[in-house]
Tab-separated table of C-alpha atoms and ligand atoms in Angstrom:
chain	number	residue	atom	x	y	z
A	742	MET	CA	63.166	25.165	-2.587
A	743	THR	CA	66.576	25.449	-4.131
A	744	ASP	CA	70.189	26.348	-3.332
A	745	SER	CA	70.925	27.636	-6.780
A	746	LEU	CA	70.927	31.389	-7.324
A	747	LEU	CA	71.613	33.274	-10.554
A	748	ILE	CA	73.289	36.576	-9.696
A	749	VAL	CA	73.442	38.905	-12.677
A	750	MET	CA	76.147	41.565	-12.803
A	751	TYR	CA	75.575	44.887	-14.590
A	752	HIS	CA	77.805	47.898	-15.209
A	753	TYR	CA	76.756	50.529	-17.756
A	754	VAL	CA	73.087	50.280	-18.818
A	755	ARG	CA	72.116	53.049	-21.257
A	756	PRO	CA	71.233	53.795	-24.869
A	757	ILE	CA	74.695	53.344	-26.470
A	758	ALA	CA	74.175	53.196	-30.234
A	759	GLY	CA	73.952	56.753	-31.528
A	760	SER	CA	75.324	58.221	-28.280
A	761	ARG	CA	78.569	60.154	-27.980
A	762	TYR	CA	80.330	56.917	-26.995
A	763	PRO	CA	78.838	54.337	-29.390
A	764	THR	CA	81.604	51.705	-28.688
A	765	LEU	CA	81.300	51.878	-24.930
A	766	LYS	CA	81.297	48.370	-23.577
A	767	GLY	CA	77.983	48.361	-21.787
A	768	LEU	CA	74.441	47.043	-21.956
A	769	GLU	CA	72.142	48.633	-24.513
A	770	LEU	CA	68.973	49.784	-22.708
A	771	ASP	CA	66.712	47.851	-25.028
A	772	ASN	CA	68.659	44.663	-24.256
A	773	PHE	CA	68.318	45.388	-20.546
A	774	ARG	CA	64.524	45.569	-20.969
A	775	GLY	CA	64.561	42.410	-23.059
A	776	GLN	CA	66.657	40.658	-20.415
A	777	LEU	CA	64.188	41.638	-17.655
A	778	ASP	CA	61.432	40.192	-19.852
A	779	PHE	CA	63.440	36.968	-20.045
A	780	LEU	CA	64.068	36.862	-16.317
A	781	GLU	CA	60.432	37.765	-15.507
A	782	GLN	CA	59.246	34.861	-17.660
A	783	HIS	CA	61.704	32.204	-16.387
A	784	TYR	CA	63.035	33.348	-13.015
A	785	ARG	CA	61.896	34.825	-9.711
A	786	ILE	CA	63.746	38.009	-8.877
A	787	VAL	CA	64.623	37.895	-5.177
A	788	ARG	CA	65.765	40.524	-2.692
A	789	THR	CA	69.094	40.546	-0.841
A	790	GLN	CA	67.212	40.013	2.414
A	791	ASP	CA	65.741	36.786	1.020
A	792	VAL	CA	69.223	35.530	-0.003
A	793	ILE	CA	70.728	36.378	3.388
A	794	ALA	CA	67.825	34.602	5.155
A	795	ALA	CA	68.265	31.516	2.897
A	796	MET	CA	72.009	31.340	3.564
A	797	ARG	CA	71.207	31.331	7.312
A	798	GLY	CA	68.663	28.557	6.966
A	799	GLU	CA	65.907	31.039	7.899
A	800	GLY	CA	63.977	30.806	4.657
A	801	ASP	CA	63.905	29.231	1.214
A	802	LEU	CA	64.509	30.721	-2.131
A	803	PRO	CA	62.079	29.858	-4.979
A	804	SER	CA	63.362	27.705	-7.762
A	805	ARG	CA	65.107	29.680	-10.510
A	806	ALA	CA	65.875	32.550	-8.192
A	807	ALA	CA	67.781	35.566	-9.517
A	808	LEU	CA	69.373	38.555	-7.922
A	809	LEU	CA	70.153	41.708	-9.933
A	810	THR	CA	73.387	43.603	-9.048
A	811	PHE	CA	74.666	46.905	-10.449
A	812	ASP	CA	78.241	47.946	-9.942
A	813	ASP	CA	79.922	51.342	-9.808
A	814	GLY	CA	77.054	53.728	-8.998
A	815	TYR	CA	76.463	55.029	-12.497
A	816	MET	CA	73.779	57.634	-13.183
A	817	ASP	CA	72.579	55.079	-15.766
A	818	HIS	CA	71.163	53.131	-12.833
A	819	TYR	CA	69.083	56.056	-11.668
A	820	ASP	CA	67.987	57.251	-15.124
A	821	HIS	CA	67.252	53.868	-16.773
A	822	VAL	CA	67.418	50.952	-14.316
A	823	LEU	CA	65.397	52.324	-11.412
A	824	PRO	CA	62.230	53.109	-13.419
A	825	GLU	CA	62.274	49.631	-15.027
A	826	LEU	CA	62.691	47.831	-11.724
A	827	VAL	CA	60.063	49.907	-9.956
A	828	ALA	CA	57.564	49.325	-12.823
A	829	ARG	CA	58.167	45.554	-12.557
A	830	GLY	CA	58.232	45.411	-8.760
A	831	MET	CA	61.798	44.065	-8.735
A	832	GLN	CA	64.588	44.823	-6.320
A	833	GLY	CA	68.126	45.590	-7.513
A	834	SER	CA	71.356	45.926	-5.490
A	835	PHE	CA	73.547	48.899	-6.199
A	836	PHE	CA	77.269	49.350	-5.351
A	837	PRO	CA	78.640	52.873	-5.561
A	838	PRO	CA	82.361	53.488	-4.738
A	839	ALA	CA	82.345	56.145	-1.997
A	840	CYS	CA	85.056	58.382	-3.524
A	841	ALA	CA	83.275	58.714	-6.806
A	842	VAL	CA	80.245	60.192	-5.089
A	843	LEU	CA	81.959	62.120	-2.297
A	844	ASP	CA	85.005	63.554	-4.068
A	845	GLY	CA	83.734	64.132	-7.637
A	846	ARG	CA	86.538	61.957	-9.018
A	847	VAL	CA	86.299	59.750	-12.060
A	848	LEU	CA	87.598	56.242	-11.287
A	849	ASP	CA	90.653	55.250	-13.276
A	850	VAL	CA	88.749	52.220	-14.586
A	851	ASN	CA	86.072	54.527	-15.982
A	852	LYS	CA	88.611	56.933	-17.457
A	853	ILE	CA	90.040	53.953	-19.363
A	854	HIS	CA	86.615	52.952	-20.645
A	855	PHE	CA	85.850	56.448	-21.959
A	856	VAL	CA	89.340	56.861	-23.457
A	857	LEU	CA	88.779	53.599	-25.338
A	858	ALA	CA	85.236	54.702	-26.381
A	859	SER	CA	86.367	58.231	-27.401
A	860	GLY	CA	86.906	57.125	-31.020
A	861	VAL	CA	90.708	57.153	-30.922
A	862	ASP	CA	92.303	54.165	-32.656
A	863	PRO	CA	93.540	51.556	-30.068
A	864	ARG	CA	96.799	51.242	-32.004
A	865	GLN	CA	97.396	54.948	-31.614
A	866	LEU	CA	96.681	54.636	-27.884
A	867	VAL	CA	99.195	51.811	-27.583
A	868	CYS	CA	101.782	54.100	-29.247
A	869	GLU	CA	100.881	56.924	-26.862
A	870	ILE	CA	101.301	54.626	-23.892
A	871	PHE	CA	104.645	53.386	-25.214
A	872	ALA	CA	105.748	57.050	-25.558
A	873	LEU	CA	104.727	57.772	-21.989
A	874	LEU	CA	106.534	54.719	-20.750
A	875	ASP	CA	109.641	55.937	-22.543
A	876	VAL	CA	109.409	59.192	-20.600
A	877	HIS	CA	109.110	57.359	-17.242
A	878	ARG	CA	111.340	54.378	-17.957
A	879	VAL	CA	114.406	55.362	-15.996
A	880	ARG	CA	112.679	56.934	-12.953
A	881	HIS	CA	110.414	53.902	-12.488
A	882	ASP	CA	112.817	51.272	-13.677
A	883	LEU	CA	110.374	50.037	-16.316
A	884	LYS	CA	110.762	47.060	-18.621
A	885	PRO	CA	111.045	47.490	-22.443
A	886	ASN	CA	107.721	48.256	-24.180
A	887	ALA	CA	107.735	44.982	-26.093
A	888	ASP	CA	107.926	43.039	-22.827
A	889	TYR	CA	104.863	44.757	-21.462
A	890	TYR	CA	103.011	44.205	-24.705
A	891	ARG	CA	103.816	40.447	-24.619
A	892	LEU	CA	102.815	40.238	-20.991
A	893	TYR	CA	99.468	42.042	-21.239
A	894	SER	CA	98.054	41.515	-24.698
A	895	ASN	CA	97.141	37.790	-24.295
A	896	GLU	CA	93.890	36.722	-25.786
A	897	SER	CA	90.725	37.619	-23.937
A	898	ARG	CA	87.198	36.552	-24.758
A	899	TYR	CA	86.047	40.181	-24.810
A	900	ASP	CA	88.732	42.320	-26.467
A	901	THR	CA	91.403	42.520	-29.193
A	902	PRO	CA	95.065	42.279	-28.105
A	903	ASP	CA	95.581	46.038	-28.322
A	904	VAL	CA	92.506	46.778	-26.165
A	905	THR	CA	93.426	43.995	-23.769
A	906	PHE	CA	96.925	45.457	-23.434
A	907	ILE	CA	95.610	48.971	-22.817
A	908	LYS	CA	93.198	47.820	-20.157
A	909	ARG	CA	95.585	45.518	-18.333
A	910	ILE	CA	98.616	47.827	-18.270
A	911	LEU	CA	96.529	50.772	-17.166
A	912	GLN	CA	94.424	48.788	-14.629
A	913	LYS	CA	97.156	46.773	-12.953
A	914	GLY	CA	100.395	46.500	-14.924
A	915	LEU	CA	102.261	49.559	-13.649
A	916	PRO	CA	102.974	51.096	-10.228
A	917	GLN	CA	99.776	52.729	-8.937
A	918	ALA	CA	100.979	56.362	-9.102
A	919	LEU	CA	102.399	56.125	-12.581
A	920	ARG	CA	99.343	54.288	-13.811
A	921	SER	CA	97.029	56.983	-12.523
A	922	GLU	CA	99.266	59.689	-14.023
A	923	ILE	CA	99.192	58.065	-17.451
A	924	VAL	CA	95.404	57.394	-17.291
A	925	ASP	CA	94.875	61.080	-16.340
A	926	GLN	CA	96.849	62.340	-19.254
A	927	LEU	CA	94.998	60.142	-21.711
A	928	PHE	CA	91.617	61.092	-20.234
A	929	GLN	CA	92.340	64.828	-20.403
A	930	ARG	CA	93.587	64.529	-23.907
A	931	PHE	CA	90.920	62.269	-25.419
A	932	VAL	CA	87.812	62.796	-23.193
A	933	THR	CA	87.632	65.954	-21.143
A	934	ALA	CA	89.659	68.285	-18.911
A	935	ASP	CA	86.576	68.795	-16.679
A	936	GLU	CA	86.836	65.720	-14.510
A	937	LYS	CA	84.453	67.027	-11.769
A	938	GLY	CA	81.720	67.866	-14.327
A	939	PHE	CA	82.197	64.442	-15.944
A	940	ALA	CA	81.969	62.675	-12.551
A	941	GLU	CA	78.763	64.491	-11.809
A	942	SER	CA	77.121	63.248	-14.943
A	943	LEU	CA	78.607	59.773	-14.760
A	944	TYR	CA	77.804	58.812	-11.143
A	945	MET	CA	74.756	59.104	-8.930
A	946	GLY	CA	74.966	61.648	-6.101
A	947	LYS	CA	73.674	61.155	-2.568
A	948	ALA	CA	70.231	62.399	-3.479
A	949	GLN	CA	69.782	59.749	-6.222
A	950	LEU	CA	71.137	56.994	-3.997
A	951	ARG	CA	68.734	57.940	-1.244
A	952	GLU	CA	65.910	57.760	-3.712
A	953	LEU	CA	66.972	54.257	-4.732
A	954	HIS	CA	67.070	53.244	-1.085
A	955	ASP	CA	63.639	54.793	-0.460
A	956	ALA	CA	62.272	52.806	-3.454
A	957	GLY	CA	63.261	49.567	-1.678
A	958	MET	CA	66.523	49.023	-3.529
A	959	CYS	CA	69.578	47.597	-1.781
A	960	ILE	CA	72.658	49.769	-1.552
A	961	GLY	CA	75.896	48.023	-0.644
A	962	SER	CA	79.608	48.696	-0.387
A	963	HIS	CA	81.965	48.827	-3.393
A	964	GLY	CA	84.792	50.163	-1.249
A	965	ASP	CA	86.033	53.695	-1.181
A	966	GLN	CA	88.446	54.258	-4.047
A	967	HIS	CA	87.722	51.161	-6.149
A	968	ARG	CA	91.097	49.586	-5.431
A	969	TRP	CA	92.084	45.910	-5.830
A	970	LEU	CA	91.394	45.205	-2.177
A	971	ASN	CA	93.446	41.987	-2.277
A	972	THR	CA	96.607	44.052	-2.982
A	973	LEU	CA	96.231	46.316	0.122
A	974	SER	CA	97.577	45.903	3.634
A	975	PRO	CA	95.032	45.010	6.335
A	976	VAL	CA	95.276	48.650	7.589
A	977	GLU	CA	94.416	50.001	4.177
A	978	GLN	CA	91.683	47.388	3.716
A	979	ARG	CA	90.107	48.514	6.974
A	980	GLN	CA	90.199	52.179	5.866
A	981	GLU	CA	88.535	51.253	2.558
A	982	ILE	CA	85.754	49.359	4.323
A	983	GLU	CA	85.245	51.905	7.108
A	984	ARG	CA	85.064	54.859	4.725
A	985	SER	CA	82.502	53.014	2.555
A	986	LEU	CA	80.452	52.065	5.595
A	987	ASP	CA	80.491	55.626	6.824
A	988	PHE	CA	79.236	56.632	3.419
A	989	LEU	CA	76.380	54.099	3.565
A	990	GLY	CA	75.553	55.460	7.006
A	991	GLU	CA	75.277	58.968	5.515
A	992	LEU	CA	72.833	57.591	2.976
A	993	GLY	CA	70.710	56.133	5.771
A	994	VAL	CA	71.524	52.585	4.698
A	995	PRO	CA	71.762	50.013	7.523
A	996	THR	CA	75.341	48.872	8.132
A	997	GLN	CA	74.418	45.591	9.758
A	998	ASP	CA	73.930	42.590	7.456
A	999	TRP	CA	75.226	44.654	4.570
A	1000	VAL	CA	76.505	43.477	1.168
A	1001	MET	CA	80.057	43.819	-0.138
A	1002	CYS	CA	80.812	43.877	-3.841
A	1003	TYR	CA	84.541	43.542	-4.400
A	1004	PRO	CA	85.985	45.958	-6.970
A	1005	TYR	CA	87.474	43.798	-9.778
A	1006	GLY	CA	86.436	40.821	-7.650
A	1007	GLY	CA	89.553	41.161	-5.512
A	1008	TYR	CA	89.511	39.807	-1.916
A	1009	ASN	CA	91.697	37.778	0.416
A	1010	ALA	CA	91.702	36.228	3.912
A	1011	SER	CA	92.539	39.409	5.793
A	1012	LEU	CA	89.729	41.289	4.043
A	1013	LEU	CA	87.250	38.542	4.840
A	1014	GLU	CA	88.224	38.760	8.475
A	1015	ILE	CA	87.446	42.517	8.532
A	1016	LEU	CA	84.115	41.924	6.764
A	1017	ARG	CA	83.063	39.332	9.314
A	1018	GLU	CA	83.968	41.671	12.135
A	1019	LYS	CA	81.904	44.408	10.518
A	1020	GLN	CA	78.845	42.168	10.147
A	1021	CYS	CA	78.892	41.874	6.399
A	1022	ALA	CA	76.343	39.231	5.332
A	1023	MET	CA	77.073	38.726	1.617
A	1024	GLY	CA	80.088	39.200	-0.656
A	1025	LEU	CA	79.922	39.328	-4.447
A	1026	THR	CA	82.848	38.352	-6.665
A	1027	VAL	CA	83.379	38.323	-10.418
A	1028	GLU	CA	83.973	34.585	-10.492
A	1029	VAL	CA	81.786	33.212	-13.263
A	1030	GLY	CA	79.011	30.833	-12.301
A	1031	LEU	CA	75.711	30.211	-10.604
A	1032	ALA	CA	75.796	30.554	-6.806
A	1033	ASP	CA	75.139	27.481	-4.770
A	1034	LEU	CA	74.061	28.642	-1.356
A	1035	SER	CA	74.624	25.255	0.222
A	1036	ARG	CA	78.314	25.257	-0.902
A	1037	ASN	CA	79.574	28.776	-1.472
A	1038	ASP	CA	81.002	30.897	1.316
A	1039	PRO	CA	78.338	33.730	1.783
A	1040	LEU	CA	81.220	36.198	1.359
A	1041	SER	CA	82.361	34.925	-2.022
A	1042	LEU	CA	79.404	34.328	-4.289
A	1043	PRO	CA	80.013	34.003	-8.077
A	1044	ARG	CA	77.983	35.973	-10.641
A	1045	LEU	CA	77.188	35.918	-14.328
A	1046	ASP	CA	77.808	38.959	-16.506
A	1047	THR	CA	74.680	40.338	-18.166
A	1048	ASN	CA	76.174	39.309	-21.562
A	1049	ASP	CA	75.897	35.674	-20.499
A	1050	VAL	CA	72.100	35.940	-20.049
A	1051	PRO	CA	69.651	36.176	-23.002
A	1052	PHE	CA	68.344	39.594	-24.052
A	1053	SER	CA	64.860	38.541	-24.942
A	1054	ALA	CA	61.998	36.448	-23.526
A	1055	ALA	CA	61.612	34.974	-26.990
A	1056	ALA	CA	64.998	33.267	-26.518
A	1057	GLY	CA	63.415	30.569	-24.315
A	1058	LEU	CA	65.108	28.853	-21.448
A	1059	ASP	CA	67.007	26.361	-23.627
A	1060	ALA	CA	68.953	29.270	-25.202
A	1061	PHE	CA	70.451	29.917	-21.734
A	1062	GLN	CA	73.350	27.571	-21.135
A	1063	TRP	CA	73.420	28.340	-17.380
A	1064	ALA	CA	69.814	27.192	-16.942
A	1065	ALA	CA	71.413	23.752	-16.733
A	1066	THR	CA	73.889	23.977	-13.880
A	1067	SER	CA	76.824	21.709	-14.945
A	1068	VAL	CA	78.727	23.573	-17.656
A	1069	ALA	CA	82.367	24.518	-18.060
A	1070	MET	CA	83.568	27.764	-16.500
A	1071	PRO	CA	84.552	30.389	-19.099
A	1072	GLU	CA	87.400	32.854	-18.417
A	1073	PRO	CA	86.306	35.579	-15.945
A	1074	GLU	CA	86.080	39.100	-17.320
A	1075	GLU	CA	88.667	41.599	-16.182
A	1076	GLY	CA	86.351	44.563	-16.408
A	1077	ALA	CA	85.141	46.820	-13.652
B	1683	ZN	ZN1	83.443	48.243	-9.916
């Protein structure tokens, strides 16, 4: 038996090279297949039920246990992930934000991804954002552009300073309403004016999610509107959770012993209180690391990004730094 659990976090999984968005930051489908080969060879893929039972002392996980988690409810997961998992007899856990499915809206975070992948030069985008900030400066009492750039362009292990700035200022750095307005304008200009049509091709609908559930996959909550839940009042947090649980109920997914995946990894004490009251059994963060079921709170388990796990069985276990448990923690990603 073991208390160590590798939880792998996935977002986009699709053929990317040669697609309309060749620079989209996602996992190339062939690498996904190679990674499953690696995991199949060296790990045992477990189900959420097994992990919940182990956390309660009602069962043991095998050594080198791994759980596969897929955030944001992308159609990628239906088109490309589901067939692979079914063919290999593996369970995955999927976390669709309710509003993306129910309202035909594209999440701001996804609009930002596709604006960045549209082929427009990031420098040009930075200038466009500066120009929009100039328009709104007085009304929103904004700081000078150079201050924002200094604040949000700090080095990241994934992106250039311009891209880091674009993501951070649009994801978190401005008041919510203004942020959404600017993201909308950039999305319409550089990606499409047909948001509803784009949403329908980007996210799974209820029919696909029901198919996943029927195939033995786990469907959990990713909130309603993909907000930073740690920035909301307890009343707003409760609305987010209740709407997402109603949505899971509509899909026929049990809402007892369910799994929460925090958008952007954001949670706090008042949210945890609501989750306990609602009988949430497991919470997934974006903290980087292997989960240790004997030490971690069941509602705040760390994960590893797919990019931190080898893409081929040929890599061998010694190519995977996390196969040995005591290594330094890299900076967490600020993605979706
Ligand atoms: Zn997400």
